């Protein structure tokens, strides 16, 4: 299906485990973004990518790793999950720098 | 510091009322976005604008560059408009969006 897809939709993991959230878009948009959304903070940028093999830190990158070997995929890995990383994670894409954004449906991650 | 301020934080209206949500930002921007998020739901982009006014159905977005202010209006509001509305701006020279904290709108029947 065309669009931007996040998986899984829900995930429960234990403290210290590694977990990867997937994001896939079918438009070949250049820009992709990972945000987390927490009560009282709104959306905060974790990492973004301007093109394949180009990634950069956002506002809250600590504890996360990203890669972008292919334009359409932008996985987010929590190397050693902590309870403070319990959040809803949104992936987004944009064709070019000043174009509109399209968001995925989100992944609700709970770290216990 | 580049910030985005939204007001009000919470808004309750009766069905049919005209709604206005405000967004202020601090310095020059290349684009401003209005987003909608239903409870437990994903985020939908409503508008992206850099000047003037845009309209889509009952939704109208305006921006005043000199005053660094944007408004989102909803005419003839309906309970299905109940959602969080988020303003986000892209400052000139930056590749990143800066988000407001959102306005929670509840429209009662």
Tab-separated table of N, CA, C and O in Angstrom, chain B residues 33-82:
chain	number	residue	atom	x	y	z
B	33	UNK	N	2.998	24.937	9.648
B	33	UNK	CA	2.107	23.792	9.447
B	33	UNK	C	1.042	23.759	10.536
B	33	UNK	O	1.326	24.073	11.700
B	34	UNK	N	-0.137	23.375	10.151
B	34	UNK	CA	-1.189	23.030	11.109
B	34	UNK	C	-1.466	21.535	10.966
B	34	UNK	O	-1.694	21.031	9.868
B	35	UNK	N	-1.470	20.850	12.126
B	35	UNK	CA	-1.656	19.415	12.171
B	35	UNK	C	-2.844	19.099	13.067
B	35	UNK	O	-3.181	19.864	13.975
B	36	UNK	N	-3.470	17.934	12.826
B	36	UNK	CA	-4.605	17.491	13.634
B	36	UNK	C	-4.313	16.091	14.161
B	36	UNK	O	-3.835	15.227	13.409
B	37	UNK	N	-4.609	15.894	15.427
B	37	UNK	CA	-4.427	14.563	16.010
B	37	UNK	C	-5.663	14.200	16.827
B	37	UNK	O	-5.963	14.847	17.830
B	38	UNK	N	-6.372	13.151	16.382
B	38	UNK	CA	-7.522	12.669	17.130
B	38	UNK	C	-7.049	11.803	18.284
B	38	UNK	O	-5.947	11.230	18.227
B	39	UNK	N	-7.867	11.683	19.350
B	39	UNK	CA	-7.454	10.906	20.521
B	39	UNK	C	-6.994	9.506	20.136
B	39	UNK	O	-7.703	8.785	19.420
B	40	UNK	N	-5.820	9.137	20.572
B	40	UNK	CA	-5.281	7.813	20.267
B	40	UNK	C	-4.920	7.613	18.811
B	40	UNK	O	-4.612	6.487	18.394
B	41	UNK	N	-4.978	8.675	18.032
B	41	UNK	CA	-4.808	8.523	16.598
B	41	UNK	C	-3.519	9.080	16.056
B	41	UNK	O	-2.695	9.613	16.800
B	42	UNK	N	-3.391	8.954	14.772
B	42	UNK	CA	-2.218	9.462	14.098
B	42	UNK	C	-2.312	10.965	13.891
B	42	UNK	O	-3.251	11.625	14.321
B	43	UNK	N	-1.318	11.502	13.219
B	43	UNK	CA	-1.226	12.937	12.987
B	43	UNK	C	-1.473	13.193	11.509
B	43	UNK	O	-0.849	12.559	10.642
B	44	UNK	N	-2.361	14.135	11.250
B	44	UNK	CA	-2.717	14.472	9.879
B	44	UNK	C	-2.313	15.910	9.600
B	44	UNK	O	-2.579	16.804	10.403
B	45	UNK	N	-1.677	16.120	8.486
B	45	UNK	CA	-1.310	17.476	8.094
B	45	UNK	C	-2.517	18.166	7.481
B	45	UNK	O	-3.118	17.649	6.537
B	46	UNK	N	-2.901	19.318	8.035
B	46	UNK	CA	-4.054	20.060	7.524
B	46	UNK	C	-3.624	21.100	6.497
B	46	UNK	O	-4.196	21.200	5.422
B	47	UNK	N	-2.650	21.907	6.881
B	47	UNK	CA	-2.197	22.990	6.021
B	47	UNK	C	-0.698	23.194	6.171
B	47	UNK	O	-0.141	22.960	7.229
B	48	UNK	N	-0.091	23.659	5.072
B	48	UNK	CA	1.233	24.225	5.147
B	48	UNK	C	1.142	25.565	4.446
B	48	UNK	O	0.641	25.645	3.319
B	49	UNK	N	1.558	26.635	5.122
B	49	UNK	CA	1.479	27.949	4.489
B	49	UNK	C	2.659	28.819	4.863
B	49	UNK	O	3.256	28.643	5.921
B	50	UNK	N	2.989	29.717	3.967
B	50	UNK	CA	4.067	30.655	4.218
B	50	UNK	C	3.581	32.091	4.089
B	50	UNK	O	4.287	33.019	4.469
B	51	UNK	N	2.373	32.276	3.560
B	51	UNK	CA	1.798	33.617	3.471
B	51	UNK	C	0.307	33.482	3.228
B	51	UNK	O	-0.170	32.435	2.758
B	52	UNK	N	-0.442	34.543	3.541
B	52	UNK	CA	-1.836	34.618	3.168
B	52	UNK	C	-2.766	33.675	3.902
B	52	UNK	O	-2.770	33.597	5.122
B	53	UNK	N	-3.545	32.962	3.145
B	53	UNK	CA	-4.670	32.217	3.691
B	53	UNK	C	-4.905	30.976	2.858
B	53	UNK	O	-4.728	30.989	1.639
B	54	UNK	N	-5.306	29.886	3.522
B	54	UNK	CA	-5.704	28.668	2.804
B	54	UNK	C	-6.998	28.165	3.405
B	54	UNK	O	-7.251	28.315	4.601
B	55	UNK	N	-7.805	27.542	2.550
B	55	UNK	CA	-9.112	27.042	2.992
B	55	UNK	C	-9.301	25.628	2.484
B	55	UNK	O	-8.984	25.303	1.342
B	56	UNK	N	-9.839	24.790	3.372
B	56	UNK	CA	-10.179	23.430	2.963
B	56	UNK	C	-11.433	23.039	3.716
B	56	UNK	O	-11.397	22.790	4.922
B	57	UNK	N	-12.545	23.012	2.996
B	57	UNK	CA	-13.826	22.704	3.639
B	57	UNK	C	-14.160	23.750	4.688
B	57	UNK	O	-14.210	24.945	4.398
B	58	UNK	N	-14.372	23.303	5.931
B	58	UNK	CA	-14.722	24.235	7.013
B	58	UNK	C	-13.494	24.788	7.728
B	58	UNK	O	-13.628	25.535	8.694
B	59	UNK	N	-12.334	24.415	7.288
B	59	UNK	CA	-11.099	24.861	7.925
B	59	UNK	C	-10.448	25.989	7.123
B	59	UNK	O	-10.385	25.910	5.893
B	60	UNK	N	-9.997	27.007	7.863
B	60	UNK	CA	-9.296	28.133	7.239
B	60	UNK	C	-8.042	28.407	8.054
B	60	UNK	O	-8.105	28.491	9.284
B	61	UNK	N	-6.923	28.561	7.387
B	61	UNK	CA	-5.682	28.921	8.068
B	61	UNK	C	-5.175	30.228	7.492
B	61	UNK	O	-5.171	30.414	6.275
B	62	UNK	N	-4.774	31.122	8.384
B	62	UNK	CA	-4.223	32.405	7.957
B	62	UNK	C	-2.871	32.609	8.621
B	62	UNK	O	-2.593	32.039	9.678
B	63	UNK	N	-2.056	33.422	7.988
B	63	UNK	CA	-0.771	33.748	8.581
B	63	UNK	C	-0.456	35.220	8.330
B	63	UNK	O	-0.707	35.734	7.225
B	64	UNK	N	0.044	35.893	9.360
B	64	UNK	CA	0.465	37.283	9.258
B	64	UNK	C	1.971	37.310	9.533
B	64	UNK	O	2.397	37.171	10.682
B	65	UNK	N	2.742	37.451	8.481
B	65	UNK	CA	4.190	37.349	8.600
B	65	UNK	C	4.756	38.477	9.464
B	65	UNK	O	5.647	38.252	10.280
B	66	UNK	N	4.225	39.676	9.295
B	66	UNK	CA	4.740	40.830	10.063
B	66	UNK	C	4.515	40.640	11.553
B	66	UNK	O	5.374	40.958	12.371
B	67	UNK	N	3.351	40.101	11.906
B	67	UNK	CA	3.035	39.911	13.320
B	67	UNK	C	3.508	38.563	13.842
B	67	UNK	O	3.341	38.276	15.033
B	68	UNK	N	4.058	37.712	12.975
B	68	UNK	CA	4.544	36.384	13.375
B	68	UNK	C	3.427	35.609	14.084
B	68	UNK	O	3.606	35.091	15.204
B	69	UNK	N	2.320	35.511	13.394
B	69	UNK	CA	1.127	34.930	14.002
B	69	UNK	C	0.303	34.203	12.943
B	69	UNK	O	0.183	34.657	11.799
B	70	UNK	N	-0.252	33.074	13.357
B	70	UNK	CA	-1.136	32.320	12.476
B	70	UNK	C	-2.377	31.924	13.256
B	70	UNK	O	-2.323	31.756	14.485
B	71	UNK	N	-3.489	31.806	12.557
B	71	UNK	CA	-4.717	31.328	13.173
B	71	UNK	C	-5.300	30.195	12.351
B	71	UNK	O	-5.202	30.188	11.118
B	72	UNK	N	-5.907	29.260	13.075
B	72	UNK	CA	-6.683	28.191	12.443
B	72	UNK	C	-8.136	28.397	12.852
B	72	UNK	O	-8.436	28.483	14.045
B	73	UNK	N	-9.006	28.519	11.878
B	73	UNK	CA	-10.424	28.716	12.145
B	73	UNK	C	-11.204	27.492	11.699
B	73	UNK	O	-10.891	26.888	10.656
B	74	UNK	N	-12.217	27.145	12.478
B	74	UNK	CA	-13.142	26.083	12.096
B	74	UNK	C	-14.539	26.698	12.104
B	74	UNK	O	-14.995	27.200	13.143
B	75	UNK	N	-15.192	26.669	10.971
B	75	UNK	CA	-16.558	27.186	10.903
B	75	UNK	C	-17.548	26.046	11.133
B	75	UNK	O	-17.255	24.884	10.816
B	76	UNK	N	-18.694	26.387	11.720
B	76	UNK	CA	-19.759	25.394	11.966
B	76	UNK	C	-19.184	24.128	12.594
B	76	UNK	O	-19.302	23.023	12.042
B	77	UNK	N	-18.539	24.284	13.746
B	77	UNK	CA	-17.833	23.156	14.365
B	77	UNK	C	-18.773	21.984	14.640
B	77	UNK	O	-19.979	22.139	14.848
B	78	UNK	N	-18.164	20.802	14.643
B	78	UNK	CA	-18.894	19.550	14.796
B	78	UNK	C	-18.144	18.679	15.796
B	78	UNK	O	-16.908	18.799	15.889
B	79	UNK	N	-18.839	17.804	16.534
B	79	UNK	CA	-18.128	16.933	17.485
B	79	UNK	C	-16.962	16.159	16.866
B	79	UNK	O	-15.972	15.894	17.546
B	80	UNK	N	-17.034	15.827	15.588
B	80	UNK	CA	-15.917	15.096	14.975
B	80	UNK	C	-14.671	15.970	14.792
B	80	UNK	O	-13.592	15.454	14.471
B	81	UNK	N	-14.812	17.282	15.026
B	81	UNK	CA	-13.637	18.166	14.989
B	81	UNK	C	-12.843	18.083	16.283
B	81	UNK	O	-11.753	18.658	16.386
B	82	UNK	N	-13.391	17.396	17.286
B	82	UNK	CA	-12.692	17.255	18.565
B	82	UNK	C	-11.376	16.541	18.336
B	82	UNK	O	-11.331	15.417	17.838
